Coordinates of C-alpha atoms in Angstrom, one line a residue:
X285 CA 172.7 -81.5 77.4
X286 CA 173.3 -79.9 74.2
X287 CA 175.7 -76.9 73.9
X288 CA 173.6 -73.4 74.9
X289 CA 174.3 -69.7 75.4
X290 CA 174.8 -68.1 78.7
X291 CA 171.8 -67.1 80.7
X292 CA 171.6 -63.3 79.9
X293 CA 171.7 -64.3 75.7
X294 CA 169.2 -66.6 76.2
X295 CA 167.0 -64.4 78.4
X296 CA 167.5 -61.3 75.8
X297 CA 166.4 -63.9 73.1
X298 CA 163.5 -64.5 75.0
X299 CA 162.1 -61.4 75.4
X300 CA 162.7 -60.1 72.3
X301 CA 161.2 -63.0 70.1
X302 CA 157.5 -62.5 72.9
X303 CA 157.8 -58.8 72.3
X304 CA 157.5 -59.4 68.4
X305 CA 154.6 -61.7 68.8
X306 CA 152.8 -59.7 71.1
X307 CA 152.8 -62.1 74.3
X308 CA 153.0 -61.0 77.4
X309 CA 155.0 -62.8 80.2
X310 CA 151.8 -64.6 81.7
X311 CA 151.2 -65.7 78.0
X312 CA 154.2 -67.0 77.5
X313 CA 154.6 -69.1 80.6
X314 CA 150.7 -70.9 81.0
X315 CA 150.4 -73.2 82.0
X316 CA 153.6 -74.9 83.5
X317 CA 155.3 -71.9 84.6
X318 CA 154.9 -68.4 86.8
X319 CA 155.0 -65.2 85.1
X320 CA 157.5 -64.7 87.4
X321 CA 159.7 -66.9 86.2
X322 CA 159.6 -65.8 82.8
X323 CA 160.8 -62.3 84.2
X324 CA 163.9 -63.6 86.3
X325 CA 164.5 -65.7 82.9
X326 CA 164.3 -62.8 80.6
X327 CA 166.2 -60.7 83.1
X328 CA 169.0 -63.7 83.1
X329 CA 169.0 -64.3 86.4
X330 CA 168.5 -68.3 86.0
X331 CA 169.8 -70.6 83.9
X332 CA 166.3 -72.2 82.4
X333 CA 166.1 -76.6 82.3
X334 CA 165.6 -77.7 79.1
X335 CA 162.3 -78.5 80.1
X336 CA 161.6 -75.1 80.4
X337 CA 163.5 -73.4 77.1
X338 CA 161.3 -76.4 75.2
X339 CA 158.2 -75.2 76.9
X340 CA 159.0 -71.5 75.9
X341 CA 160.1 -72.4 72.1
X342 CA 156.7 -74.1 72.1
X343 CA 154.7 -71.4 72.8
X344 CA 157.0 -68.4 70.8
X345 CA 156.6 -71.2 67.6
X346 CA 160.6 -71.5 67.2
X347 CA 162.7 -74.5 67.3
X348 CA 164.3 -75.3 70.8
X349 CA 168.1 -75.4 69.0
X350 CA 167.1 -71.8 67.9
X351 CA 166.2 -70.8 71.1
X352 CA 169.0 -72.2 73.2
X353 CA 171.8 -71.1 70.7
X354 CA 170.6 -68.6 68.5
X355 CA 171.0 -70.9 65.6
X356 CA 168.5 -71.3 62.8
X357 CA 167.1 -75.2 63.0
X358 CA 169.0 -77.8 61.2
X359 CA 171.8 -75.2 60.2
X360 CA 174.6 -77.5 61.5
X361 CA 173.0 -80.2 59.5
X362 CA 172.6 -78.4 56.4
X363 CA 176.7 -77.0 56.7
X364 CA 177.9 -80.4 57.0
X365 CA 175.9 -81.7 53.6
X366 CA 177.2 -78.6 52.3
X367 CA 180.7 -79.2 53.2
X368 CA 180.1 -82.8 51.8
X369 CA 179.2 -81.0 48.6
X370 CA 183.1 -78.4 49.2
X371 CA 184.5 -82.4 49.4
X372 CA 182.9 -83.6 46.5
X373 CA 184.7 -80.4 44.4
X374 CA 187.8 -80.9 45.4
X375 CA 187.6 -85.2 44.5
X376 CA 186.9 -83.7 40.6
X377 CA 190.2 -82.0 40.7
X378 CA 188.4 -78.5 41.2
X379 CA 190.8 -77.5 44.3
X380 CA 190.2 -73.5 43.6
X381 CA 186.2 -73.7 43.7
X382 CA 186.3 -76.3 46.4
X383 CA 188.4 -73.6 48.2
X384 CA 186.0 -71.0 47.4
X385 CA 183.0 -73.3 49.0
X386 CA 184.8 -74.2 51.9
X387 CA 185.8 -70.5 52.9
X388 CA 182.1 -69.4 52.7
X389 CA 181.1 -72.6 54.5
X390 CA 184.2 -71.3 57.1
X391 CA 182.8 -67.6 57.3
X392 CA 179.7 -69.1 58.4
X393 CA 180.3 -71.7 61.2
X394 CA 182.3 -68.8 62.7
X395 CA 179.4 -66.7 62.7
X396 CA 177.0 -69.4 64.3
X397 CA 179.8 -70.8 66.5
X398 CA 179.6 -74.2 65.1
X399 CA 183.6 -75.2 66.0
X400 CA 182.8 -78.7 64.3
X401 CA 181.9 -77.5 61.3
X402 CA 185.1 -75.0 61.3
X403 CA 187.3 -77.6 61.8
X404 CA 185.5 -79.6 59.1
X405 CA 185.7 -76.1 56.5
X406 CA 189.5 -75.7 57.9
X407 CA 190.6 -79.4 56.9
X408 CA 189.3 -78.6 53.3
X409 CA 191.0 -75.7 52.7
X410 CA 193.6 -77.4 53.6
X411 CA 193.7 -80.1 51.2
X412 CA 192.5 -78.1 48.6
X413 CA 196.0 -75.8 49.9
X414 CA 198.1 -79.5 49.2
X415 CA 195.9 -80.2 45.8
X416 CA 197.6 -76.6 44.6
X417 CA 201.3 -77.5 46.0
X418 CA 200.7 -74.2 48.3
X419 CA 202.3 -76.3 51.1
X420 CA 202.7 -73.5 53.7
X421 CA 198.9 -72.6 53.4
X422 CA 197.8 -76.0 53.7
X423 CA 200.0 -76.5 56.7
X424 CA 198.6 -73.9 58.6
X425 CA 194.9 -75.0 57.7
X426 CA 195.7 -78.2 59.4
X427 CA 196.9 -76.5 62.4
X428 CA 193.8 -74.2 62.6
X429 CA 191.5 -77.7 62.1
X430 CA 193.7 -79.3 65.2
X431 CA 193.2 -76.0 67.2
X432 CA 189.6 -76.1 66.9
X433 CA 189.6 -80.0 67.9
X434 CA 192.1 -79.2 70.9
X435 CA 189.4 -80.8 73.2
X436 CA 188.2 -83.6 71.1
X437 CA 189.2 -87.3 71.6
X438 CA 192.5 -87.7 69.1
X439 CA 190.8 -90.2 66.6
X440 CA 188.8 -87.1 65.5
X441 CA 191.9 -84.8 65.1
X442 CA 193.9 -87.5 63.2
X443 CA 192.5 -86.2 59.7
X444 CA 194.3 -83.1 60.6
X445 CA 197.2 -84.1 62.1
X446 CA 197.8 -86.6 58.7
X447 CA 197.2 -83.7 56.8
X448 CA 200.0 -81.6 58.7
X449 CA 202.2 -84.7 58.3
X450 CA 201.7 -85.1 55.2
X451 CA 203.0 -81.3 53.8
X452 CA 205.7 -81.5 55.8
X453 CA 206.0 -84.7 54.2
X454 CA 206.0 -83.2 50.5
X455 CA 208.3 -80.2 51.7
X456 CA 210.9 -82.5 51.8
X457 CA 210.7 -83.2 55.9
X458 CA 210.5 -86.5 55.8
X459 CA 211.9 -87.0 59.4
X460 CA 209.6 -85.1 60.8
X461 CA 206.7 -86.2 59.2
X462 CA 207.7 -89.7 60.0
X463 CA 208.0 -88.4 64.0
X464 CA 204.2 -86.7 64.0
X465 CA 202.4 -89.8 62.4
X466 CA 204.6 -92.6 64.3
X467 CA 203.7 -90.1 68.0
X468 CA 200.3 -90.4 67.3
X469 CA 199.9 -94.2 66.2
X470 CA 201.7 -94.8 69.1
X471 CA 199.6 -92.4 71.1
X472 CA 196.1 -94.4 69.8
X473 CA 197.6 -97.5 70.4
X474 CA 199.4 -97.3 74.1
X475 CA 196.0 -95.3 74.7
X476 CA 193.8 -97.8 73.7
X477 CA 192.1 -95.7 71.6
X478 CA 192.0 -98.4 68.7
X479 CA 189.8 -96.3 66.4
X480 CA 190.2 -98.7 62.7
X481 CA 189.3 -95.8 60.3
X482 CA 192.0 -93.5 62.3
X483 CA 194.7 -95.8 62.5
X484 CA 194.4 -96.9 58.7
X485 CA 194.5 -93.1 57.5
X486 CA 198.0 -92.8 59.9
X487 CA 199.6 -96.1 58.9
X488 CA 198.9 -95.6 54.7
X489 CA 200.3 -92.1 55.4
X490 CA 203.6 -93.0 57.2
X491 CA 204.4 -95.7 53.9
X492 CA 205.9 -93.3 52.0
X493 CA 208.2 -91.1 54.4
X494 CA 209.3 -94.7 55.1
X495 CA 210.1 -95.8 52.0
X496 CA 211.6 -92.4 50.9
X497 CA 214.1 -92.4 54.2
X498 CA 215.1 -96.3 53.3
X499 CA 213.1 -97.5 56.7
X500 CA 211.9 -100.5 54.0
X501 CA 211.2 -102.7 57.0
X502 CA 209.0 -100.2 59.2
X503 CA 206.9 -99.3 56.0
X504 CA 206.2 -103.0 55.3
X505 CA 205.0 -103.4 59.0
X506 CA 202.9 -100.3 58.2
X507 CA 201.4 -102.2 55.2
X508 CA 200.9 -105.1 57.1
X509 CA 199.0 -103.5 60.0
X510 CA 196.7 -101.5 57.4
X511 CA 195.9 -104.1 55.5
X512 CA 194.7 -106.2 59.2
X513 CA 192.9 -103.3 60.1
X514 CA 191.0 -103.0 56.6
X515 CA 188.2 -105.2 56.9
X516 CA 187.0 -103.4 59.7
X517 CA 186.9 -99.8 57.7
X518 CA 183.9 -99.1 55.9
X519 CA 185.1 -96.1 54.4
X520 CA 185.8 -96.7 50.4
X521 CA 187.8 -93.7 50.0
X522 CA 190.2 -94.9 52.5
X523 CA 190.5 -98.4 51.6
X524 CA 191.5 -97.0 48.5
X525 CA 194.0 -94.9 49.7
X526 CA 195.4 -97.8 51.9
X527 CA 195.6 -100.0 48.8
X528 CA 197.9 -97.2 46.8
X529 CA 200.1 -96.9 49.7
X530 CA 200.6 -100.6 50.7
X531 CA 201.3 -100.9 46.4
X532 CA 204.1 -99.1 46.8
X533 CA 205.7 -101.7 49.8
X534 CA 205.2 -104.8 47.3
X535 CA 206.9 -103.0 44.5
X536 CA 209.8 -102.9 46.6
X537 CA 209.2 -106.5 47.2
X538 CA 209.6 -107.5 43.8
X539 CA 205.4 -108.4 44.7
X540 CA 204.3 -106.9 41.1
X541 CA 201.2 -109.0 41.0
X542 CA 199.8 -108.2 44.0
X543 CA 201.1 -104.6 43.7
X544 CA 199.0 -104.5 40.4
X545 CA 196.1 -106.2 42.2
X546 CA 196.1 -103.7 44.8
X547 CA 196.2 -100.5 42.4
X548 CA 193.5 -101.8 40.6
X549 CA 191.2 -101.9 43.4
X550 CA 192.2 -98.5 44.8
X551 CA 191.1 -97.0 40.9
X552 CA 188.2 -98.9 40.6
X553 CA 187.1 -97.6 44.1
X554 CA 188.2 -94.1 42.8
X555 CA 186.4 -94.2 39.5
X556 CA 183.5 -95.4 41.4
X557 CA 183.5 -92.2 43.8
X558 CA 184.8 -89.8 40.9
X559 CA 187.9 -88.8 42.8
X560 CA 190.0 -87.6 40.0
X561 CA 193.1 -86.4 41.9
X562 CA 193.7 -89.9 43.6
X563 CA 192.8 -92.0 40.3
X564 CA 195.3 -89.9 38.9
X565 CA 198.1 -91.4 41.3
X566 CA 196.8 -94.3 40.8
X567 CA 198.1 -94.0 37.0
X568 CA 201.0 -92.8 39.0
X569 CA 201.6 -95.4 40.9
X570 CA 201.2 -98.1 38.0
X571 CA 203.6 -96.0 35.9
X572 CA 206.2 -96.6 38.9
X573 CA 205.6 -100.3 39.3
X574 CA 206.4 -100.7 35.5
X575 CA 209.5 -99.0 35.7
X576 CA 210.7 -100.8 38.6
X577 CA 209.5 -104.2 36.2
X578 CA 211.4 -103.1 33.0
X579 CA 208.4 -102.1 31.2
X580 CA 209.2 -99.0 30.1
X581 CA 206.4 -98.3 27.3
X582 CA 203.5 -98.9 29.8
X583 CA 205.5 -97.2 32.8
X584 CA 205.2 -94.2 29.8
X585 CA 201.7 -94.5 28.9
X586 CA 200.5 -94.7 32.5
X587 CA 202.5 -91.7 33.5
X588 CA 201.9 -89.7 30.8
X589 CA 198.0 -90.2 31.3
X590 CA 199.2 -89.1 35.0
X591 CA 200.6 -85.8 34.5
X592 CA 198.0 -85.2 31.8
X593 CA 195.0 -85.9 34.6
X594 CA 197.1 -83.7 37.2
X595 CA 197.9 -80.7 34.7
X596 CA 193.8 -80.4 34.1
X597 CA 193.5 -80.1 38.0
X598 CA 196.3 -77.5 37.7
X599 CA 197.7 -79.5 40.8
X600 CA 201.0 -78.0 39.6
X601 CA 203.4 -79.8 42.5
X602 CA 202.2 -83.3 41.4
X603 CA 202.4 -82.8 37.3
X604 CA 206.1 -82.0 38.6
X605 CA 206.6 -84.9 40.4
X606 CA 205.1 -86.9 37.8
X607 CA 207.2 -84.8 35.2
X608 CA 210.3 -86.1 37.0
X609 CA 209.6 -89.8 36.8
X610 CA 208.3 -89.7 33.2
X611 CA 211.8 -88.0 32.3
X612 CA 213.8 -91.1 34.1
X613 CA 211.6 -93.6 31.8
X614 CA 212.3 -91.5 28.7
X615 CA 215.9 -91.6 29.4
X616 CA 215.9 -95.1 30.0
X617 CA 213.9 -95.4 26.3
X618 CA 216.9 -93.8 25.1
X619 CA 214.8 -89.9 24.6
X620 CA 217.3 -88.3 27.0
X621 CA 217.1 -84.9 25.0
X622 CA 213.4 -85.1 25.6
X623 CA 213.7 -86.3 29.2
X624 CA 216.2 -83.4 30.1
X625 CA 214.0 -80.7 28.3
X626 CA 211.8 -82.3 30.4
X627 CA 213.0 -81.6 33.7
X628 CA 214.5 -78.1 32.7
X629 CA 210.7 -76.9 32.7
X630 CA 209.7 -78.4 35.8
X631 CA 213.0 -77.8 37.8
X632 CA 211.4 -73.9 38.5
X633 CA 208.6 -75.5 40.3
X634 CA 210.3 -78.1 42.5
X635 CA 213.1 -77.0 45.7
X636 CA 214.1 -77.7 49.1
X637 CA 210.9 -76.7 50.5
X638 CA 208.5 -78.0 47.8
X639 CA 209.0 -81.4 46.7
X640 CA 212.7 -82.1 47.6
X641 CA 213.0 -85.8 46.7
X642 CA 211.9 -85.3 43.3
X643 CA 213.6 -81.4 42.7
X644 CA 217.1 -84.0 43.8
X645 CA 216.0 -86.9 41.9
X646 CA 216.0 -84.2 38.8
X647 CA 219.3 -83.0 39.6
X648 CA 220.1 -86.8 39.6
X649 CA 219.2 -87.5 36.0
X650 CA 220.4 -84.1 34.4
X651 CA 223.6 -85.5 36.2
X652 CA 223.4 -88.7 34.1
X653 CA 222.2 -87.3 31.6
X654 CA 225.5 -84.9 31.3
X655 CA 228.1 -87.5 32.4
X656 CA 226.5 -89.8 28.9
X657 CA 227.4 -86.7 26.9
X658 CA 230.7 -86.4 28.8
X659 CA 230.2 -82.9 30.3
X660 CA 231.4 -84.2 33.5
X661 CA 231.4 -80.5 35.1
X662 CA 227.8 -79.6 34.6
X663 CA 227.4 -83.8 35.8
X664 CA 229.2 -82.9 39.3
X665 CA 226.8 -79.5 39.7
X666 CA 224.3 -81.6 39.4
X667 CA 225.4 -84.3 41.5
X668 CA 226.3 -81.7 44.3
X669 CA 222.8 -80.0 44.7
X670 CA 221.0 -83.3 44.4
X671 CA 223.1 -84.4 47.1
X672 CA 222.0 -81.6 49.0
X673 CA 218.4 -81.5 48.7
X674 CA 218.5 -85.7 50.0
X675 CA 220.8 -84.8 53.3
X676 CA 218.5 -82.0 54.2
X677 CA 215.5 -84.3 53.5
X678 CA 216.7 -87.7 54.9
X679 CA 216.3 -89.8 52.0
X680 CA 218.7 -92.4 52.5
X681 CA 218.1 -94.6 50.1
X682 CA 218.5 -92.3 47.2
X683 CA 221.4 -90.2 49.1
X684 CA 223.3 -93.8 49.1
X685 CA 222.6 -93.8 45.6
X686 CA 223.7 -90.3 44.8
X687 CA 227.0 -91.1 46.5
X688 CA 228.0 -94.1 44.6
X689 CA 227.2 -92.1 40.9
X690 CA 229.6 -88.8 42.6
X691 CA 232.0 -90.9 44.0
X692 CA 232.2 -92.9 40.7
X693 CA 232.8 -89.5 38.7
X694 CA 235.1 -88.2 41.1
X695 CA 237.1 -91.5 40.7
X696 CA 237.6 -91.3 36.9
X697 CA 238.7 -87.8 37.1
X698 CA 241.5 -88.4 39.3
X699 CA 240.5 -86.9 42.7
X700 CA 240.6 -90.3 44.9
X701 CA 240.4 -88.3 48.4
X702 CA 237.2 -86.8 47.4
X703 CA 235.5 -90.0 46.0
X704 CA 236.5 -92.1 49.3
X705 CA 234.6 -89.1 51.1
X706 CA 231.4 -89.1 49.0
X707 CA 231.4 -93.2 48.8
X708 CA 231.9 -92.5 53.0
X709 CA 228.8 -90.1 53.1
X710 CA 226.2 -92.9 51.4
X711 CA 227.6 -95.7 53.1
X712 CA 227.2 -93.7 56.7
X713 CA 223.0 -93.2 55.6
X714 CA 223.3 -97.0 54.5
X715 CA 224.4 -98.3 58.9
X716 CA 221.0 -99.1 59.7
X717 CA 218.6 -100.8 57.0
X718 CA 214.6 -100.9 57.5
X719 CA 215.1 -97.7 60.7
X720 CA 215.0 -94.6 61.0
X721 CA 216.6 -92.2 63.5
X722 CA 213.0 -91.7 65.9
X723 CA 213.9 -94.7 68.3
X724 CA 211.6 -97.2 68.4
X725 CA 209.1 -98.1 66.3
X726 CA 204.9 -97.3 67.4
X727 CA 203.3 -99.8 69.5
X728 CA 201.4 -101.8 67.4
X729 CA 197.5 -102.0 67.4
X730 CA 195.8 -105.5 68.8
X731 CA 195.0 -107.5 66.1

């Protein structure tokens, strides 16, 4: 039975819709029902069948949903094309309007009681919150969204949960965001709740905490398992979001080919649906693969056209991000003066609790950067806060890195005790290859 008010709502509802068409009670309840019943309905006293409330909708002229809830017919349907039309906003890069859309679409599912729908508005606002780099706004939208949900089956409070996972991800807490998307793949899978379109979302999210904290072998499994469950997703958006994350595992693998193949797919899927934002990391993505191939004049023209697309979205936190990556290419071109200029201007907009890997991966590079001009002071600041930002964020990979280049300049300037330390510290985050701290990996799904 669909949802309804309690008897006394409905029973007000009643009477007041046959008082303003002029019906009296034996009206109203010819032929099936008793006047009498009509009375100890509008009195509420009795919680009426269905039957009856479609009877009595019948004969007041008003749809039964209107009647039972107090809901104008086919509003629910109408939010959810409406919130289609908040989604299809925020794929243009238009995160501030989208956010606009999405509160108004909020304001009024609260008024009707549609929790669905809330949930729905309350996911949006929350990736329109990530869109903007307002981390702490988005992460509390997701809660609200998984609040609402609290009683729903967990495939339909993934979205939100991935959405938590991931700004927690780009606030530098990669640990955690690894623990809340590993507990709920293996939640689906112990629980048999082997929804495809779910578990895809989870295991392309969880590639890139994996890759950032050096667990290389757990984020190929992750690829592996998305790409198995793929063909039975129907949903292009996500497919194409798979495809950029798995990218990412067979640029590690030296698998350029196929990483290129797998990009391409993801932005001709984009293009198709006009999802700016994700075409954009797309061009991203490529510009990555390139530098990790040598080829540093694409690797510039892809992520140029990146940070270009993502500046005209004013997503502010990515054109960082991209900023940071584009200034390691330049450098390597030999435009380190352009390249440090570079990251001066975007350092303000990067820290610990926004975008960590890349605010340390900065500090890297200025480091570099001043060591090749033989300022090996302003080389060791640099060096030290980058350092930092990685232990605080678990990126072990790049924290062994960091070590090696401070250990190295600590060496040529005479203080041996301190370089054995720092070469100690990366090779300590350097014990266990391919895992991460969590225990064991997520049961897997049946494939």
């Amino acid at each position: 039975m669909a949802e309804r008010d309690d008897p006394g709502i409905i029973g007000r509802r009643v009477q007041q819709l046959r008082t303003e068409r002029g019906l009296t009670q034996k009206q109203l309840a010819e032929p099936a029902y008793t006047p009498a019943y009509v009375s100890t309905l509008e009195a509420g006293r009795v919680r009426p069948s269905e039957e009856a409330l479609r009877h009595i909708a019948e004969r007041l002229g008003v749809a039964y949903e209107e009647l039972a809830t107090g809901r104008p017919a086919h509003l629910a349907t109408d939010l959810r094309l409406r919130l289609t039309d908040a989604q299809r906003t925020l794929a243009t890069g238009e995160a501030e309007v989208a956010a606009e859309q999405y509160t108004a679409l909020l304001a009024e599912a609260e008024s009707h009681g549609l929790n669905a729908e809330c949930a729905a508005a309350l996911l949006g606002l929350g990736e329109c919150a990530l869109a903007t780099g307002d981390l702490g706004t988005a992460r509390l939208r997701f809660e609200e969204s998984e609040k609402r949900l609290a009683d729903a089956p967990l495939p339909v409070r993934v979205p939100a949960l991935r959405g938590r996972a991931v700004s927690h991800y780009l606030a530098g807490e990669l640990r955690y965001s690894c623990y809340l998307l590993e507990s709920t793949i293996d939640e689906l899978n112990r629980g048999g709740l082997h929804d495809p379109d779910a578990l895809l979302l989870l295991y392309a999210a969880v590639i890139a905490p994996y890759m950032d904290m050096g667990a290389h072998a757990r984020a190929a499994q992750a690829a592996e398992y998305a790409l198995a469950l793929a063909p039975q997703v129907g949903d292009p958006a996500l497919l194409a979001r798979m495809h950029r994350s798995v990218a990412r595992t067979m640029i590690a693998e030296g698998r350029i080919a196929e990483a290129d193949a797998s990009l391409g797919k993801a932005a001709e899927l984009y293009r198709q649906l006009q999802i700016r934002t994700e075409l954009a990391n797309c061009h991203w993505m490529r510009g990555y693969m390139h530098a990790q191939n040598g080829d540093m004049e694409r690797a510039e023209s892809e992520l140029r056209e990146a940070q270009a697309m993502h500046s005209a979205q004013r997503a502010a936190l990515y054109t960082s991000q991209v900023a940071v990556e584009l200034a390691d290419v330049l450098h390597r071109r030999g435009k380190s003066d352009e390249a440090a200029a570079l990251l001066h201007d975007v350092l303000g907009d990067l820290s610990s609790e926004r975008g960590a890997v890349h605010s340390a991966a900065a500090h890297r590079l200025l480091g570099i950067i001043a060591e090749d001009a033989r300022d090996t002071e302003t080389a060791e600041e640099h060096y030290v806060r980058a350092l930092s930002l990685l232990e605080r964020a678990g990126a072990a990979g790049d924290l062994a890195d960091l070590c090696r280049l401070l250990g190295d300049l600590l060496r040529r300037t005479g203080r041996i005790e301190a370089a054995l330390d720092a070469y100690r510290t990366g090779l300590g985050h350097r014990t266990a290859p391919g895992t991460t701290t969590l225990g064991p990996a997520p049961a897997h799904p049946p494939l």
